[in-house]
Structure formats: C-alpha cells, structure tokens
C-alpha cells in the first residue's frame, strides 16, 4: 500500500508520532517515582561509577567480579550508568525521564524495523502502540537499574536494521560496512544484556518464511545473508568473551561470585 493510500485512509505520514505521544503520556506518571528495587545497589551506593574510581579496563578483567563491581559482566550498562550518573547525579525524575526516552527510542526503532520489513502502516501503528504500553514492560521502564533491557532492545533493534541494510545493499562495500556496524551494535546490545543474543535468528526466520517482498530479498542474496550472519556471530562472540573473561565459564551467578543468588536459584 502506498503512502498516498495510507493518507487517504486517515493515516498521515506523522501518525507514528501520535503513537509515540500516546506511549509517552502513559509513562509520564513515572516521573514522580523515587529510586526503588536495585537502584540503590547499582546507582546510589555504587562507588565504581564515581569520578576517579571508574576504570573501563577493569571491565575486561576477573578483578571486576573480585571487587564486586555491580553488573561487571554487562559493560554497556555499566558505561551507560556511569555517564548517566555523571550527567544526572541521583535526581530520580531525571533518571526516570531517561528511561522513558529509552523506551520511546525502542518503540521508534521497532516502527522503523516494521516499515523496513514491508508491514502495512495500520499494523505497524497497532503493534507498536500495544508493545509500548504492555504491562510486562512496567518494571523495565519504572526501575532505573533495569535499563539493561531497554539498552539491549534499542541496540539489538538497531543491529537488525543495520543487518537488513547490509543484506539489501547493492554494493559489497555497503554490505561490509553495514555488516560491521551490525556486529558492533549486537556486541553492545549483548553487553547490556545477553537476552539480545537470539535476535540474529530473526533474519534466518524472515528469510525462510518470507512474510513480505522485503523479506524475500534476503533469500535472493544468500551470500550477503551469510556474511551478515557471520558478522552478527562475531558481535555475539565478543560479548560472550567479555562475559567469560570477567565472570569465568561458570557465569556471574555461580556460588563463587554470589552465594546468596546461587542458593536462591538452586
């Protein structure tokens, strides 16, 4: 369906801004919240974030776990928390505003991804409106220390968009450039939270199911798809390497690192 058809149906080009505005309005009450749950541990009392203490190189060493640096196995999150702390100090409304902005960014990226996949605009708007106000996202947006989910989603969706550009680029130079970007973005996404790791599988699924002509192009260029998948695998491998380097092969929740969490899980 063309843009003109959408506009005749009452869906102008700026309709997506209305959806984002709706999501914003729903989340505005969060600006009155304080710092709750793990916010005290990861932000208020986290001395590692303070000027003169923060050491980026430490996040590539087992010493980070030995010093009990919060979320040392999520370097993207730690760096983001450091920057947000330097910019916003411990002002709860400012931190909640940042979380809302991240959530809106995720929704905007999802809109863009659906558009690139050829999804009709009414379905784009309905899907993102529902996604943006789902109750399951309440803690992710409301709790400052849960921003790893927002970061992983935003960077992961950006990685998928870059991967699609790489697969559909007319020149190999463009394919390699966008594939490199997708690898870096996925590494950062998994560096926020490893739940972003399965996202590359969506490309394989889209190429197999071909739900739209845009997805069919993925199958028409198998060599480019393979290159992109290899790049994404490299990005995931980098994130996993940092995780193992810092927390060891047993993971960050092993008894040696955190007996309390280990006992609760067992």
PDB file of N, CA and C in Angstrom, residues 74-158:
ATOM      1  N   UNK A  74      28.162  -6.809  32.313  1.00  0.00           N
ATOM      2  CA  UNK A  74      27.339  -6.054  31.364  1.00  0.00           C
ATOM      3  C   UNK A  74      28.008  -4.699  31.125  1.00  0.00           C
ATOM      4  N   UNK A  75      29.106  -4.675  30.382  1.00  0.00           N
ATOM      5  CA  UNK A  75      29.894  -3.442  30.252  1.00  0.00           C
ATOM      6  C   UNK A  75      29.131  -2.275  29.635  1.00  0.00           C
ATOM      7  N   UNK A  76      28.260  -2.561  28.669  1.00  0.00           N
ATOM      8  CA  UNK A  76      27.482  -1.487  28.051  1.00  0.00           C
ATOM      9  C   UNK A  76      26.634  -0.778  29.101  1.00  0.00           C
ATOM     10  N   UNK A  77      25.992  -1.562  29.953  1.00  0.00           N
ATOM     11  CA  UNK A  77      25.154  -0.992  31.005  1.00  0.00           C
ATOM     12  C   UNK A  77      25.988  -0.187  31.991  1.00  0.00           C
ATOM     13  N   UNK A  78      27.141  -0.721  32.398  1.00  0.00           N
ATOM     14  CA  UNK A  78      27.972  -0.036  33.389  1.00  0.00           C
ATOM     15  C   UNK A  78      28.443   1.316  32.850  1.00  0.00           C
ATOM     16  N   UNK A  79      28.882   1.341  31.591  1.00  0.00           N
ATOM     17  CA  UNK A  79      29.325   2.602  30.996  1.00  0.00           C
ATOM     18  C   UNK A  79      28.160   3.580  30.896  1.00  0.00           C
ATOM     19  N   UNK A  80      26.995   3.081  30.501  1.00  0.00           N
ATOM     20  CA  UNK A  80      25.819   3.946  30.400  1.00  0.00           C
ATOM     21  C   UNK A  80      25.439   4.505  31.773  1.00  0.00           C
ATOM     22  N   UNK A  81      25.480   3.655  32.796  1.00  0.00           N
ATOM     23  CA  UNK A  81      25.167   4.119  34.151  1.00  0.00           C
ATOM     24  C   UNK A  81      26.171   5.163  34.622  1.00  0.00           C
ATOM     25  N   UNK A  82      27.442   4.963  34.267  1.00  0.00           N
ATOM     26  CA  UNK A  82      28.455   5.940  34.650  1.00  0.00           C
ATOM     27  C   UNK A  82      28.171   7.291  34.013  1.00  0.00           C
ATOM     28  N   UNK A  83      27.851   7.288  32.724  1.00  0.00           N
ATOM     29  CA  UNK A  83      27.580   8.538  32.019  1.00  0.00           C
ATOM     30  C   UNK A  83      26.307   9.200  32.543  1.00  0.00           C
ATOM     31  N   UNK A  84      25.269   8.408  32.793  1.00  0.00           N
ATOM     32  CA  UNK A  84      24.023   8.983  33.296  1.00  0.00           C
ATOM     33  C   UNK A  84      24.207   9.518  34.706  1.00  0.00           C
ATOM     34  N   UNK A  85      25.026   8.840  35.513  1.00  0.00           N
ATOM     35  CA  UNK A  85      25.281   9.345  36.866  1.00  0.00           C
ATOM     36  C   UNK A  85      26.042  10.666  36.805  1.00  0.00           C
ATOM     37  N   UNK A  86      27.035  10.740  35.924  1.00  0.00           N
ATOM     38  CA  UNK A  86      27.799  11.989  35.803  1.00  0.00           C
ATOM     39  C   UNK A  86      26.904  13.132  35.336  1.00  0.00           C
ATOM     40  N   UNK A  87      25.954  12.829  34.451  1.00  0.00           N
ATOM     41  CA  UNK A  87      25.098  13.882  33.886  1.00  0.00           C
ATOM     42  C   UNK A  87      23.931  14.249  34.798  1.00  0.00           C
ATOM     43  N   UNK A  88      23.353  13.243  35.492  1.00  0.00           N
ATOM     44  CA  UNK A  88      22.106  13.462  36.223  1.00  0.00           C
ATOM     45  C   UNK A  88      22.258  13.335  37.731  1.00  0.00           C
ATOM     46  N   UNK A  89      23.441  12.949  38.193  1.00  0.00           N
ATOM     47  CA  UNK A  89      23.678  12.713  39.614  1.00  0.00           C
ATOM     48  C   UNK A  89      22.654  11.671  40.107  1.00  0.00           C
ATOM     49  N   UNK A  90      21.960  11.934  41.223  1.00  0.00           N
ATOM     50  CA  UNK A  90      20.978  10.991  41.746  1.00  0.00           C
ATOM     51  C   UNK A  90      19.572  11.595  41.736  1.00  0.00           C
ATOM     52  N   UNK A  91      19.280  12.357  40.708  1.00  0.00           N
ATOM     53  CA  UNK A  91      17.976  13.008  40.580  1.00  0.00           C
ATOM     54  C   UNK A  91      16.959  12.004  40.018  1.00  0.00           C
ATOM     55  N   UNK A  92      16.032  11.483  40.838  1.00  0.00           N
ATOM     56  CA  UNK A  92      15.098  10.445  40.368  1.00  0.00           C
ATOM     57  C   UNK A  92      14.279  10.849  39.144  1.00  0.00           C
ATOM     58  N   UNK A  93      13.635  12.054  39.116  1.00  0.00           N
ATOM     59  CA  UNK A  93      12.848  12.393  37.922  1.00  0.00           C
ATOM     60  C   UNK A  93      13.686  12.393  36.644  1.00  0.00           C
ATOM     61  N   UNK A  94      14.930  12.859  36.731  1.00  0.00           N
ATOM     62  CA  UNK A  94      15.788  12.898  35.546  1.00  0.00           C
ATOM     63  C   UNK A  94      16.111  11.490  35.069  1.00  0.00           C
ATOM     64  N   UNK A  95      16.389  10.587  35.998  1.00  0.00           N
ATOM     65  CA  UNK A  95      16.692   9.208  35.615  1.00  0.00           C
ATOM     66  C   UNK A  95      15.466   8.513  35.028  1.00  0.00           C
ATOM     67  N   UNK A  96      14.305   8.779  35.607  1.00  0.00           N
ATOM     68  CA  UNK A  96      13.089   8.175  35.051  1.00  0.00           C
ATOM     69  C   UNK A  96      12.771   8.764  33.675  1.00  0.00           C
ATOM     70  N   UNK A  97      13.048  10.048  33.493  1.00  0.00           N
ATOM     71  CA  UNK A  97      12.853  10.656  32.172  1.00  0.00           C
ATOM     72  C   UNK A  97      13.765   9.998  31.143  1.00  0.00           C
ATOM     73  N   UNK A  98      14.991   9.673  31.558  1.00  0.00           N
ATOM     74  CA  UNK A  98      15.921   8.996  30.653  1.00  0.00           C
ATOM     75  C   UNK A  98      15.412   7.601  30.294  1.00  0.00           C
ATOM     76  N   UNK A  99      14.868   6.888  31.262  1.00  0.00           N
ATOM     77  CA  UNK A  99      14.308   5.562  30.986  1.00  0.00           C
ATOM     78  C   UNK A  99      13.131   5.642  30.016  1.00  0.00           C
ATOM     79  N   UNK A 100      12.275   6.647  30.217  1.00  0.00           N
ATOM     80  CA  UNK A 100      11.139   6.823  29.304  1.00  0.00           C
ATOM     81  C   UNK A 100      11.641   7.134  27.895  1.00  0.00           C
ATOM     82  N   UNK A 101      12.675   7.978  27.811  1.00  0.00           N
ATOM     83  CA  UNK A 101      13.235   8.315  26.497  1.00  0.00           C
ATOM     84  C   UNK A 101      13.805   7.070  25.820  1.00  0.00           C
ATOM     85  N   UNK A 102      14.462   6.208  26.585  1.00  0.00           N
ATOM     86  CA  UNK A 102      14.984   4.963  26.020  1.00  0.00           C
ATOM     87  C   UNK A 102      13.847   4.082  25.518  1.00  0.00           C
ATOM     88  N   UNK A 103      12.770   4.003  26.288  1.00  0.00           N
ATOM     89  CA  UNK A 103      11.622   3.188  25.874  1.00  0.00           C
ATOM     90  C   UNK A 103      11.012   3.734  24.590  1.00  0.00           C
ATOM     91  N   UNK A 104      10.876   5.053  24.494  1.00  0.00           N
ATOM     92  CA  UNK A 104      10.361   5.658  23.267  1.00  0.00           C
ATOM     93  C   UNK A 104      11.301   5.379  22.095  1.00  0.00           C
ATOM     94  N   UNK A 105      12.606   5.394  22.364  1.00  0.00           N
ATOM     95  CA  UNK A 105      13.570   5.069  21.314  1.00  0.00           C
ATOM     96  C   UNK A 105      13.401   3.648  20.817  1.00  0.00           C
ATOM     97  N   UNK A 106      13.171   2.717  21.741  1.00  0.00           N
ATOM     98  CA  UNK A 106      12.926   1.318  21.351  1.00  0.00           C
ATOM     99  C   UNK A 106      11.687   1.228  20.473  1.00  0.00           C
ATOM    100  N   UNK A 107      10.624   1.913  20.867  1.00  0.00           N
ATOM    101  CA  UNK A 107       9.371   1.883  20.088  1.00  0.00           C
ATOM    102  C   UNK A 107       9.573   2.495  18.701  1.00  0.00           C
ATOM    103  N   UNK A 108      10.343   3.588  18.623  1.00  0.00           N
ATOM    104  CA  UNK A 108      10.609   4.217  17.321  1.00  0.00           C
ATOM    105  C   UNK A 108      11.414   3.281  16.430  1.00  0.00           C
ATOM    106  N   UNK A 109      12.405   2.599  17.007  1.00  0.00           N
ATOM    107  CA  UNK A 109      13.198   1.645  16.227  1.00  0.00           C
ATOM    108  C   UNK A 109      12.345   0.470  15.761  1.00  0.00           C
ATOM    109  N   UNK A 110      11.419   0.033  16.614  1.00  0.00           N
ATOM    110  CA  UNK A 110      10.520  -1.049  16.217  1.00  0.00           C
ATOM    111  C   UNK A 110       9.629  -0.610  15.056  1.00  0.00           C
ATOM    112  N   UNK A 111       9.143   0.625  15.099  1.00  0.00           N
ATOM    113  CA  UNK A 111       8.362   1.156  13.982  1.00  0.00           C
ATOM    114  C   UNK A 111       9.173   1.131  12.699  1.00  0.00           C
ATOM    115  N   UNK A 112      10.426   1.579  12.798  1.00  0.00           N
ATOM    116  CA  UNK A 112      11.296   1.621  11.627  1.00  0.00           C
ATOM    117  C   UNK A 112      11.570   0.218  11.088  1.00  0.00           C
ATOM    118  N   UNK A 113      11.768  -0.736  11.994  1.00  0.00           N
ATOM    119  CA  UNK A 113      12.030  -2.107  11.563  1.00  0.00           C
ATOM    120  C   UNK A 113      10.817  -2.694  10.849  1.00  0.00           C
ATOM    121  N   UNK A 114       9.632  -2.485  11.402  1.00  0.00           N
ATOM    122  CA  UNK A 114       8.423  -2.998  10.758  1.00  0.00           C
ATOM    123  C   UNK A 114       8.219  -2.365   9.388  1.00  0.00           C
ATOM    124  N   UNK A 115       8.548  -1.077   9.275  1.00  0.00           N
ATOM    125  CA  UNK A 115       8.431  -0.410   7.977  1.00  0.00           C
ATOM    126  C   UNK A 115       9.406  -1.014   6.975  1.00  0.00           C
ATOM    127  N   UNK A 116      10.642  -1.289   7.410  1.00  0.00           N
ATOM    128  CA  UNK A 116      11.645  -1.883   6.511  1.00  0.00           C
ATOM    129  C   UNK A 116      11.242  -3.280   6.061  1.00  0.00           C
ATOM    130  N   UNK A 117      10.470  -3.967   6.911  1.00  0.00           N
ATOM    131  CA  UNK A 117      10.029  -5.317   6.565  1.00  0.00           C
ATOM    132  C   UNK A 117       8.784  -5.315   5.693  1.00  0.00           C
ATOM    133  N   UNK A 118       8.274  -4.122   5.391  1.00  0.00           N
ATOM    134  CA  UNK A 118       7.124  -4.021   4.499  1.00  0.00           C
ATOM    135  C   UNK A 118       5.792  -4.226   5.176  1.00  0.00           C
ATOM    136  N   UNK A 119       5.738  -4.097   6.490  1.00  0.00           N
ATOM    137  CA  UNK A 119       4.468  -4.255   7.204  1.00  0.00           C
ATOM    138  C   UNK A 119       3.581  -3.035   6.928  1.00  0.00           C
ATOM    139  N   UNK A 120       2.299  -3.270   6.693  1.00  0.00           N
ATOM    140  CA  UNK A 120       1.369  -2.181   6.411  1.00  0.00           C
ATOM    141  C   UNK A 120       1.317  -1.213   7.592  1.00  0.00           C
ATOM    142  N   UNK A 121       1.161   0.070   7.278  1.00  0.00           N
ATOM    143  CA  UNK A 121       1.222   1.084   8.327  1.00  0.00           C
ATOM    144  C   UNK A 121       0.192   0.878   9.436  1.00  0.00           C
ATOM    145  N   UNK A 122      -1.060   0.548   9.151  1.00  0.00           N
ATOM    146  CA  UNK A 122      -2.007   0.324  10.261  1.00  0.00           C
ATOM    147  C   UNK A 122      -1.517  -0.745  11.232  1.00  0.00           C
ATOM    148  N   UNK A 123      -0.937  -1.825  10.693  1.00  0.00           N
ATOM    149  CA  UNK A 123      -0.431  -2.884  11.561  1.00  0.00           C
ATOM    150  C   UNK A 123       0.809  -2.417  12.322  1.00  0.00           C
ATOM    151  N   UNK A 124       1.665  -1.620  11.677  1.00  0.00           N
ATOM    152  CA  UNK A 124       2.821  -1.035  12.374  1.00  0.00           C
ATOM    153  C   UNK A 124       2.374  -0.267  13.611  1.00  0.00           C
ATOM    154  N   UNK A 125       1.412   0.650  13.397  1.00  0.00           N
ATOM    155  CA  UNK A 125       0.968   1.523  14.473  1.00  0.00           C
ATOM    156  C   UNK A 125       0.295   0.733  15.592  1.00  0.00           C
ATOM    157  N   UNK A 126      -0.535  -0.232  15.219  1.00  0.00           N
ATOM    158  CA  UNK A 126      -1.241  -1.025  16.230  1.00  0.00           C
ATOM    159  C   UNK A 126      -0.254  -1.862  17.043  1.00  0.00           C
ATOM    160  N   UNK A 127       0.703  -2.478  16.355  1.00  0.00           N
ATOM    161  CA  UNK A 127       1.671  -3.345  17.038  1.00  0.00           C
ATOM    162  C   UNK A 127       2.539  -2.549  18.003  1.00  0.00           C
ATOM    163  N   UNK A 128       3.022  -1.394  17.560  1.00  0.00           N
ATOM    164  CA  UNK A 128       3.914  -0.593  18.413  1.00  0.00           C
ATOM    165  C   UNK A 128       3.138   0.048  19.553  1.00  0.00           C
ATOM    166  N   UNK A 129       1.896   0.463  19.306  1.00  0.00           N
ATOM    167  CA  UNK A 129       1.077   1.017  20.389  1.00  0.00           C
ATOM    168  C   UNK A 129       0.862  -0.025  21.478  1.00  0.00           C
ATOM    169  N   UNK A 130       0.571  -1.255  21.075  1.00  0.00           N
ATOM    170  CA  UNK A 130       0.374  -2.333  22.048  1.00  0.00           C
ATOM    171  C   UNK A 130       1.681  -2.648  22.773  1.00  0.00           C
ATOM    172  N   UNK A 131       2.762  -2.750  22.010  1.00  0.00           N
ATOM    173  CA  UNK A 131       4.072  -3.038  22.604  1.00  0.00           C
ATOM    174  C   UNK A 131       4.464  -1.951  23.603  1.00  0.00           C
ATOM    175  N   UNK A 132       4.187  -0.703  23.263  1.00  0.00           N
ATOM    176  CA  UNK A 132       4.641   0.408  24.085  1.00  0.00           C
ATOM    177  C   UNK A 132       3.966   0.512  25.430  1.00  0.00           C
ATOM    178  N   UNK A 133       2.750  -0.011  25.560  1.00  0.00           N
ATOM    179  CA  UNK A 133       2.012   0.125  26.824  1.00  0.00           C
ATOM    180  C   UNK A 133       1.779  -1.213  27.515  1.00  0.00           C
ATOM    181  N   UNK A 134       2.422  -2.268  27.039  1.00  0.00           N
ATOM    182  CA  UNK A 134       2.252  -3.577  27.676  1.00  0.00           C
ATOM    183  C   UNK A 134       2.662  -3.515  29.147  1.00  0.00           C
ATOM    184  N   UNK A 135       1.843  -4.101  29.999  1.00  0.00           N
ATOM    185  CA  UNK A 135       2.131  -4.077  31.433  1.00  0.00           C
ATOM    186  C   UNK A 135       3.424  -4.828  31.770  1.00  0.00           C
ATOM    187  N   UNK A 136       3.806  -5.796  30.939  1.00  0.00           N
ATOM    188  CA  UNK A 136       5.007  -6.571  31.223  1.00  0.00           C
ATOM    189  C   UNK A 136       6.268  -5.700  31.193  1.00  0.00           C
ATOM    190  N   UNK A 137       6.166  -4.518  30.553  1.00  0.00           N
ATOM    191  CA  UNK A 137       7.308  -3.613  30.494  1.00  0.00           C
ATOM    192  C   UNK A 137       7.373  -2.663  31.684  1.00  0.00           C
ATOM    193  N   UNK A 138       6.438  -2.761  32.612  1.00  0.00           N
ATOM    194  CA  UNK A 138       6.342  -1.776  33.686  1.00  0.00           C
ATOM    195  C   UNK A 138       7.632  -1.664  34.489  1.00  0.00           C
ATOM    196  N   UNK A 139       8.160  -2.799  34.955  1.00  0.00           N
ATOM    197  CA  UNK A 139       9.373  -2.744  35.760  1.00  0.00           C
ATOM    198  C   UNK A 139      10.569  -2.270  34.937  1.00  0.00           C
ATOM    199  N   UNK A 140      10.627  -2.688  33.683  1.00  0.00           N
ATOM    200  CA  UNK A 140      11.764  -2.325  32.831  1.00  0.00           C
ATOM    201  C   UNK A 140      11.894  -0.817  32.692  1.00  0.00           C
ATOM    202  N   UNK A 141      10.757  -0.128  32.579  1.00  0.00           N
ATOM    203  CA  UNK A 141      10.788   1.322  32.400  1.00  0.00           C
ATOM    204  C   UNK A 141      10.808   2.045  33.744  1.00  0.00           C
ATOM    205  N   UNK A 142      10.134   1.500  34.729  1.00  0.00           N
ATOM    206  CA  UNK A 142       9.974   2.207  36.001  1.00  0.00           C
ATOM    207  C   UNK A 142      11.176   2.082  36.922  1.00  0.00           C
ATOM    208  N   UNK A 143      11.942   0.999  36.792  1.00  0.00           N
ATOM    209  CA  UNK A 143      13.081   0.771  37.681  1.00  0.00           C
ATOM    210  C   UNK A 143      14.354   1.154  36.946  1.00  0.00           C
ATOM    211  N   UNK A 144      15.066   2.133  37.452  1.00  0.00           N
ATOM    212  CA  UNK A 144      16.247   2.661  36.761  1.00  0.00           C
ATOM    213  C   UNK A 144      17.288   1.576  36.547  1.00  0.00           C
ATOM    214  N   UNK A 145      17.464   0.703  37.539  1.00  0.00           N
ATOM    215  CA  UNK A 145      18.506  -0.325  37.444  1.00  0.00           C
ATOM    216  C   UNK A 145      18.161  -1.431  36.449  1.00  0.00           C
ATOM    217  N   UNK A 146      16.937  -1.423  35.898  1.00  0.00           N
ATOM    218  CA  UNK A 146      16.553  -2.416  34.894  1.00  0.00           C
ATOM    219  C   UNK A 146      16.729  -1.887  33.468  1.00  0.00           C
ATOM    220  N   UNK A 147      17.502  -0.802  33.330  1.00  0.00           N
ATOM    221  CA  UNK A 147      17.659  -0.223  31.997  1.00  0.00           C
ATOM    222  C   UNK A 147      18.443  -1.109  31.051  1.00  0.00           C
ATOM    223  N   UNK A 148      19.063  -2.185  31.570  1.00  0.00           N
ATOM    224  CA  UNK A 148      19.785  -3.065  30.657  1.00  0.00           C
ATOM    225  C   UNK A 148      18.862  -3.651  29.598  1.00  0.00           C
ATOM    226  N   UNK A 149      17.596  -3.883  29.965  1.00  0.00           N
ATOM    227  CA  UNK A 149      16.635  -4.418  28.987  1.00  0.00           C
ATOM    228  C   UNK A 149      16.351  -3.398  27.890  1.00  0.00           C
ATOM    229  N   UNK A 150      16.194  -2.132  28.270  1.00  0.00           N
ATOM    230  CA  UNK A 150      15.948  -1.081  27.288  1.00  0.00           C
ATOM    231  C   UNK A 150      17.154  -0.899  26.367  1.00  0.00           C
ATOM    232  N   UNK A 151      18.344  -0.912  26.954  1.00  0.00           N
ATOM    233  CA  UNK A 151      19.555  -0.759  26.143  1.00  0.00           C
ATOM    234  C   UNK A 151      19.721  -1.934  25.194  1.00  0.00           C
ATOM    235  N   UNK A 152      19.510  -3.146  25.699  1.00  0.00           N
ATOM    236  CA  UNK A 152      19.646  -4.336  24.851  1.00  0.00           C
ATOM    237  C   UNK A 152      18.647  -4.305  23.705  1.00  0.00           C
ATOM    238  N   UNK A 153      17.410  -3.874  24.000  1.00  0.00           N
ATOM    239  CA  UNK A 153      16.386  -3.812  22.955  1.00  0.00           C
ATOM    240  C   UNK A 153      16.725  -2.754  21.911  1.00  0.00           C
ATOM    241  N   UNK A 154      17.116  -1.560  22.364  1.00  0.00           N
ATOM    242  CA  UNK A 154      17.416  -0.479  21.423  1.00  0.00           C
ATOM    243  C   UNK A 154      18.599  -0.831  20.536  1.00  0.00           C
ATOM    244  N   UNK A 155      19.687  -1.288  21.138  1.00  0.00           N
ATOM    245  CA  UNK A 155      20.880  -1.628  20.362  1.00  0.00           C
ATOM    246  C   UNK A 155      20.639  -2.872  19.502  1.00  0.00           C
ATOM    247  N   UNK A 156      19.854  -3.817  20.016  1.00  0.00           N
ATOM    248  CA  UNK A 156      19.552  -5.018  19.232  1.00  0.00           C
ATOM    249  C   UNK A 156      18.714  -4.712  18.006  1.00  0.00           C
ATOM    250  N   UNK A 157      17.703  -3.854  18.160  1.00  0.00           N
ATOM    251  CA  UNK A 157      16.887  -3.457  17.010  1.00  0.00           C
ATOM    252  C   UNK A 157      17.716  -2.662  16.002  1.00  0.00           C
ATOM    253  N   UNK A 158      18.610  -1.806  16.509  1.00  0.00           N
ATOM    254  CA  UNK A 158      19.493  -1.067  15.608  1.00  0.00           C
ATOM    255  C   UNK A 158      20.406  -2.028  14.848  1.00  0.00           C
TER     256      UNK A 158
END
